[in-house]
Amino acid sequence: MRAWGGERVSEAVESCAALLRTALDRDWAAVNAGRVEWSCHTTAFHIAEDLIAYAANLAGRAQDDYVPFEITLDEGTGNADLVHVIEATGALLAAAVRTAPREARGFHPYPFRSANREGFAAMGIAEILAHTHDIAEGLGLPYEPPAALPEFVLTQIFPHVQPGPDYWRTFLWATGRGELPGRAPVTEWRWHNNLVIPAARLTLQGITPAAARDLVAGGDGGFEWTEGGPFDGTREASSFLLKAYEGGVHRPEFGVFALVRREDGRAVGGMGFHGVPDEEGRTEIGYDLVESARGNGYATEALRALSQWALARDDVRTLFATIDRDNLPSQAVVTRAGFRKVSEDEEGLAYELGR
């Protein structure tokens, strides 16, 4: 999977600047930007503020809050110069995304208090697309970005939103700026960066629909895999994730996670849920490891971390796993993680772990 987040940021900035340059002679301060309460001038400056803030948090590896600074415009800054400010701050975000290591993360509050480079790219593009649309609406101008941009945003940070007839209309609906047939209007919305669950030697990193699509197509999903990876089970689980996403029933916190070693940033396997909890709070866990990573206790460590995280939620009461009778290593993994055998038949053994 190509690390094209920085390229997409640049493309979004170009799309925004091209639209704004068609209206340099208009009074941006005198017109509200679409459905928002800001003027077109304030909204354009807000785009630049977001881009520089995201660049700073990613480049500076902010952990607990935004990097504490603000930018201001010189008095009398005109429309053309404001477009230049957007281009400059966009270039900084694109550079931060291109140069950030794959494991780099920075602070963002929604919803899990951090984002990786693809997440910051997607958030920056989302701000550009949404507010360029607002400005265009306020000025009475047509605007539609290249289709790859809203697709990137939706498959990276809107995993909970079912794809619609096209990505741009779906994005506008998901951000409260448009309508989709058969769907209620959106009045409140948040994007969702991928969830990362820490373990001692690993991190469990949520696989986005974009990464799942790449894995199903034979790619690496944007991860650097240890020798022999990814395993077939991870690709198969990614196909199930994609089906749930396309069906509008995917919940990213009950999706699939890549198991990534802290020491070298390489993925060694996949682990995740077969679906959301049922009415009794039961959900099934499955996992696999690349053959070259087996025998090091990674699966046990990851299963303990994921189980602890899941059972701390109000909607989960019981975890279970079904294992083939002849898969002795996997039986040992669930046993070491605290699961107990509750039944067996010709097809396999069932293990459970409750609160």
mmCIF file of N, CA and C in Angstrom, residues 277-345:
data_model
loop_
_atom_site.group_PDB
_atom_site.id
_atom_site.type_symbol
_atom_site.label_atom_id
_atom_site.label_comp_id
_atom_site.label_asym_id
_atom_site.label_seq_id
_atom_site.Cartn_x
_atom_site.Cartn_y
_atom_site.Cartn_z
ATOM 1 N N PRO A 277 -20.573 -7.464 19.880
ATOM 2 C CA PRO A 277 -21.175 -8.315 20.916
ATOM 3 C C PRO A 277 -22.663 -8.539 20.659
ATOM 4 N N ASP A 278 -23.149 -9.720 21.011
ATOM 5 C CA ASP A 278 -24.579 -9.988 20.880
ATOM 6 C C ASP A 278 -25.326 -9.394 22.073
ATOM 7 N N GLU A 279 -26.609 -9.704 22.188
ATOM 8 C CA GLU A 279 -27.426 -9.110 23.252
ATOM 9 C C GLU A 279 -26.966 -9.523 24.638
ATOM 10 N N GLU A 280 -26.259 -10.642 24.719
ATOM 11 C CA GLU A 280 -25.754 -11.101 26.014
ATOM 12 C C GLU A 280 -24.324 -10.638 26.264
ATOM 13 N N GLY A 281 -23.779 -9.829 25.370
ATOM 14 C CA GLY A 281 -22.429 -9.324 25.543
ATOM 15 C C GLY A 281 -21.346 -10.312 25.177
ATOM 16 N N ARG A 282 -21.667 -11.274 24.304
ATOM 17 C CA ARG A 282 -20.693 -12.273 23.873
ATOM 18 C C ARG A 282 -20.136 -11.912 22.496
ATOM 19 N N THR A 283 -18.829 -12.079 22.321
ATOM 20 C CA THR A 283 -18.209 -11.870 21.030
ATOM 21 C C THR A 283 -17.011 -12.802 20.893
ATOM 22 N N GLU A 284 -16.726 -13.179 19.655
ATOM 23 C CA GLU A 284 -15.676 -14.167 19.401
ATOM 24 C C GLU A 284 -14.402 -13.482 18.915
ATOM 25 N N ILE A 285 -13.259 -14.019 19.367
ATOM 26 C CA ILE A 285 -11.943 -13.516 18.970
ATOM 27 C C ILE A 285 -11.239 -14.559 18.115
ATOM 28 N N GLY A 286 -10.539 -14.082 17.093
ATOM 29 C CA GLY A 286 -9.688 -14.944 16.273
ATOM 30 C C GLY A 286 -8.341 -14.281 16.061
ATOM 31 N N TYR A 287 -7.347 -15.067 15.670
ATOM 32 C CA TYR A 287 -5.996 -14.505 15.517
ATOM 33 C C TYR A 287 -5.134 -15.428 14.673
ATOM 34 N N ASP A 288 -4.026 -14.867 14.188
ATOM 35 C CA ASP A 288 -3.001 -15.675 13.539
ATOM 36 C C ASP A 288 -1.661 -14.964 13.678
ATOM 37 N N LEU A 289 -0.599 -15.705 13.501
ATOM 38 C CA LEU A 289 0.754 -15.160 13.524
ATOM 39 C C LEU A 289 1.505 -15.617 12.292
ATOM 40 N N VAL A 290 2.362 -14.740 11.783
ATOM 41 C CA VAL A 290 3.294 -15.143 10.742
ATOM 42 C C VAL A 290 4.183 -16.257 11.298
ATOM 43 N N GLU A 291 4.454 -17.268 10.495
ATOM 44 C CA GLU A 291 5.204 -18.431 10.987
ATOM 45 C C GLU A 291 6.537 -18.043 11.597
ATOM 46 N N SER A 292 7.227 -17.075 11.001
ATOM 47 C CA SER A 292 8.553 -16.700 11.503
ATOM 48 C C SER A 292 8.501 -16.025 12.872
ATOM 49 N N ALA A 293 7.300 -15.599 13.322
ATOM 50 C CA ALA A 293 7.169 -14.912 14.611
ATOM 51 C C ALA A 293 6.618 -15.812 15.704
ATOM 52 N N ARG A 294 6.333 -17.047 15.384
ATOM 53 C CA ARG A 294 5.702 -17.934 16.363
ATOM 54 C C ARG A 294 6.727 -18.427 17.388
ATOM 55 N N GLY A 295 6.206 -18.810 18.561
ATOM 56 C CA GLY A 295 7.066 -19.334 19.607
ATOM 57 C C GLY A 295 7.672 -18.278 20.505
ATOM 58 N N ASN A 296 7.230 -17.018 20.354
ATOM 59 C CA ASN A 296 7.784 -15.927 21.167
ATOM 60 C C ASN A 296 6.787 -15.350 22.173
ATOM 61 N N GLY A 297 5.610 -15.928 22.246
ATOM 62 C CA GLY A 297 4.608 -15.448 23.189
ATOM 63 C C GLY A 297 3.835 -14.233 22.721
ATOM 64 N N TYR A 298 3.976 -13.848 21.446
ATOM 65 C CA TYR A 298 3.287 -12.653 20.956
ATOM 66 C C TYR A 298 1.770 -12.816 20.982
ATOM 67 N N ALA A 299 1.281 -13.981 20.565
ATOM 68 C CA ALA A 299 -0.171 -14.184 20.513
ATOM 69 C C ALA A 299 -0.779 -14.118 21.910
ATOM 70 N N THR A 300 -0.119 -14.728 22.885
ATOM 71 C CA THR A 300 -0.627 -14.689 24.255
ATOM 72 C C THR A 300 -0.655 -13.262 24.783
ATOM 73 N N GLU A 301 0.418 -12.527 24.551
ATOM 74 C CA GLU A 301 0.496 -11.148 25.015
ATOM 75 C C GLU A 301 -0.603 -10.296 24.385
ATOM 76 N N ALA A 302 -0.798 -10.447 23.074
ATOM 77 C CA ALA A 302 -1.816 -9.665 22.379
ATOM 78 C C ALA A 302 -3.213 -10.052 22.836
ATOM 79 N N LEU A 303 -3.451 -11.338 23.024
ATOM 80 C CA LEU A 303 -4.775 -11.797 23.441
ATOM 81 C C LEU A 303 -5.112 -11.287 24.837
ATOM 82 N N ARG A 304 -4.138 -11.276 25.721
ATOM 83 C CA ARG A 304 -4.384 -10.719 27.055
ATOM 84 C C ARG A 304 -4.748 -9.240 26.968
ATOM 85 N N ALA A 305 -4.008 -8.487 26.142
ATOM 86 C CA ALA A 305 -4.266 -7.044 26.031
ATOM 87 C C ALA A 305 -5.632 -6.775 25.421
ATOM 88 N N LEU A 306 -5.967 -7.501 24.347
ATOM 89 C CA LEU A 306 -7.249 -7.277 23.697
ATOM 90 C C LEU A 306 -8.406 -7.709 24.598
ATOM 91 N N SER A 307 -8.220 -8.808 25.323
ATOM 92 C CA SER A 307 -9.264 -9.283 26.233
ATOM 93 C C SER A 307 -9.494 -8.293 27.358
ATOM 94 N N GLN A 308 -8.416 -7.785 27.936
ATOM 95 C CA GLN A 308 -8.547 -6.812 29.014
ATOM 96 C C GLN A 308 -9.269 -5.563 28.526
ATOM 97 N N TRP A 309 -8.916 -5.100 27.335
ATOM 98 C CA TRP A 309 -9.564 -3.913 26.781
ATOM 99 C C TRP A 309 -11.054 -4.171 26.548
ATOM 100 N N ALA A 310 -11.384 -5.325 25.971
ATOM 101 C CA ALA A 310 -12.781 -5.628 25.638
ATOM 102 C C ALA A 310 -13.636 -5.790 26.885
ATOM 103 N N LEU A 311 -13.130 -6.529 27.872
ATOM 104 C CA LEU A 311 -13.929 -6.818 29.053
ATOM 105 C C LEU A 311 -14.086 -5.610 29.972
ATOM 106 N N ALA A 312 -13.318 -4.563 29.716
ATOM 107 C CA ALA A 312 -13.493 -3.319 30.469
ATOM 108 C C ALA A 312 -14.655 -2.491 29.939
ATOM 109 N N ARG A 313 -15.189 -2.877 28.767
ATOM 110 C CA ARG A 313 -16.305 -2.158 28.175
ATOM 111 C C ARG A 313 -17.628 -2.632 28.773
ATOM 112 N N ASP A 314 -18.606 -1.752 28.765
ATOM 113 C CA ASP A 314 -19.917 -2.112 29.296
ATOM 114 C C ASP A 314 -20.663 -3.099 28.411
ATOM 115 N N ASP A 315 -20.338 -3.121 27.108
ATOM 116 C CA ASP A 315 -21.111 -3.957 26.188
ATOM 117 C C ASP A 315 -20.501 -5.334 25.963
ATOM 118 N N VAL A 316 -19.444 -5.679 26.687
ATOM 119 C CA VAL A 316 -18.820 -6.997 26.550
ATOM 120 C C VAL A 316 -18.819 -7.695 27.902
ATOM 121 N N ARG A 317 -19.349 -8.903 27.921
ATOM 122 C CA ARG A 317 -19.351 -9.691 29.148
ATOM 123 C C ARG A 317 -18.561 -10.986 29.004
ATOM 124 N N THR A 318 -18.523 -11.543 27.795
ATOM 125 C CA THR A 318 -17.857 -12.823 27.588
ATOM 126 C C THR A 318 -17.154 -12.843 26.238
ATOM 127 N N LEU A 319 -15.931 -13.336 26.238
ATOM 128 C CA LEU A 319 -15.179 -13.569 25.011
ATOM 129 C C LEU A 319 -15.072 -15.069 24.793
ATOM 130 N N PHE A 320 -15.131 -15.491 23.549
ATOM 131 C CA PHE A 320 -14.921 -16.913 23.296
ATOM 132 C C PHE A 320 -14.101 -17.108 22.039
ATOM 133 N N ALA A 321 -13.473 -18.271 21.960
ATOM 134 C CA ALA A 321 -12.635 -18.638 20.812
ATOM 135 C C ALA A 321 -12.881 -20.099 20.484
ATOM 136 N N THR A 322 -12.947 -20.400 19.199
ATOM 137 C CA THR A 322 -13.118 -21.772 18.730
ATOM 138 C C THR A 322 -11.833 -22.211 18.038
ATOM 139 N N ILE A 323 -11.299 -23.357 18.470
ATOM 140 C CA ILE A 323 -9.982 -23.788 17.999
ATOM 141 C C ILE A 323 -10.057 -25.230 17.518
ATOM 142 N N ASP A 324 -9.383 -25.518 16.402
ATOM 143 C CA ASP A 324 -9.331 -26.883 15.879
ATOM 144 C C ASP A 324 -8.719 -27.826 16.907
ATOM 145 N N ARG A 325 -9.183 -29.073 16.897
ATOM 146 C CA ARG A 325 -8.715 -30.048 17.885
ATOM 147 C C ARG A 325 -7.216 -30.303 17.790
ATOM 148 N N ASP A 326 -6.665 -30.230 16.571
ATOM 149 C CA ASP A 326 -5.253 -30.543 16.404
ATOM 150 C C ASP A 326 -4.350 -29.309 16.510
ATOM 151 N N ASN A 327 -4.918 -28.148 16.801
ATOM 152 C CA ASN A 327 -4.118 -26.926 16.905
ATOM 153 C C ASN A 327 -3.694 -26.726 18.362
ATOM 154 N N LEU A 328 -2.725 -27.514 18.784
ATOM 155 C CA LEU A 328 -2.278 -27.471 20.179
ATOM 156 C C LEU A 328 -1.635 -26.133 20.563
ATOM 157 N N PRO A 329 -0.823 -25.508 19.688
ATOM 158 C CA PRO A 329 -0.248 -24.210 20.075
ATOM 159 C C PRO A 329 -1.312 -23.152 20.355
ATOM 160 N N SER A 330 -2.380 -23.113 19.551
ATOM 161 C CA SER A 330 -3.420 -22.119 19.776
ATOM 162 C C SER A 330 -4.202 -22.417 21.046
ATOM 163 N N GLN A 331 -4.397 -23.694 21.347
ATOM 164 C CA GLN A 331 -5.051 -24.054 22.603
ATOM 165 C C GLN A 331 -4.221 -23.575 23.790
ATOM 166 N N ALA A 332 -2.907 -23.685 23.647
ATOM 167 C CA ALA A 332 -2.029 -23.213 24.722
ATOM 168 C C ALA A 332 -2.107 -21.698 24.873
ATOM 169 N N VAL A 333 -2.245 -20.987 23.746
ATOM 170 C CA VAL A 333 -2.334 -19.524 23.793
ATOM 171 C C VAL A 333 -3.549 -19.086 24.598
ATOM 172 N N VAL A 334 -4.724 -19.608 24.263
ATOM 173 C CA VAL A 334 -5.924 -19.161 24.970
ATOM 174 C C VAL A 334 -5.893 -19.571 26.436
ATOM 175 N N THR A 335 -5.310 -20.726 26.728
ATOM 176 C CA THR A 335 -5.215 -21.165 28.125
ATOM 177 C C THR A 335 -4.324 -20.223 28.921
ATOM 178 N N ARG A 336 -3.184 -19.876 28.357
ATOM 179 C CA ARG A 336 -2.276 -18.956 29.047
ATOM 180 C C ARG A 336 -2.909 -17.576 29.224
ATOM 181 N N ALA A 337 -3.805 -17.198 28.312
ATOM 182 C CA ALA A 337 -4.465 -15.895 28.403
ATOM 183 C C ALA A 337 -5.645 -15.907 29.367
ATOM 184 N N GLY A 338 -5.938 -17.060 29.986
ATOM 185 C CA GLY A 338 -6.986 -17.119 30.995
ATOM 186 C C GLY A 338 -8.301 -17.709 30.538
ATOM 187 N N PHE A 339 -8.413 -18.101 29.270
ATOM 188 C CA PHE A 339 -9.640 -18.731 28.794
ATOM 189 C C PHE A 339 -9.734 -20.153 29.355
ATOM 190 N N ARG A 340 -10.962 -20.629 29.505
ATOM 191 C CA ARG A 340 -11.164 -22.003 29.950
ATOM 192 C C ARG A 340 -12.006 -22.754 28.922
ATOM 193 N N LYS A 341 -11.731 -24.022 28.768
ATOM 194 C CA LYS A 341 -12.474 -24.835 27.812
ATOM 195 C C LYS A 341 -13.872 -25.091 28.353
ATOM 196 N N VAL A 342 -14.888 -24.854 27.519
ATOM 197 C CA VAL A 342 -16.272 -25.016 27.964
ATOM 198 C C VAL A 342 -17.013 -26.090 27.181
ATOM 199 N N SER A 343 -16.511 -26.472 26.020
ATOM 200 C CA SER A 343 -17.165 -27.533 25.254
ATOM 201 C C SER A 343 -16.231 -28.019 24.157
ATOM 202 N N GLU A 344 -16.578 -29.187 23.599
ATOM 203 C CA GLU A 344 -15.828 -29.704 22.460
ATOM 204 C C GLU A 344 -16.733 -30.611 21.642
ATOM 205 N N ASP A 345 -16.434 -30.665 20.338
ATOM 206 C CA ASP A 345 -17.139 -31.578 19.451
ATOM 207 C C ASP A 345 -16.162 -32.012 18.364
#
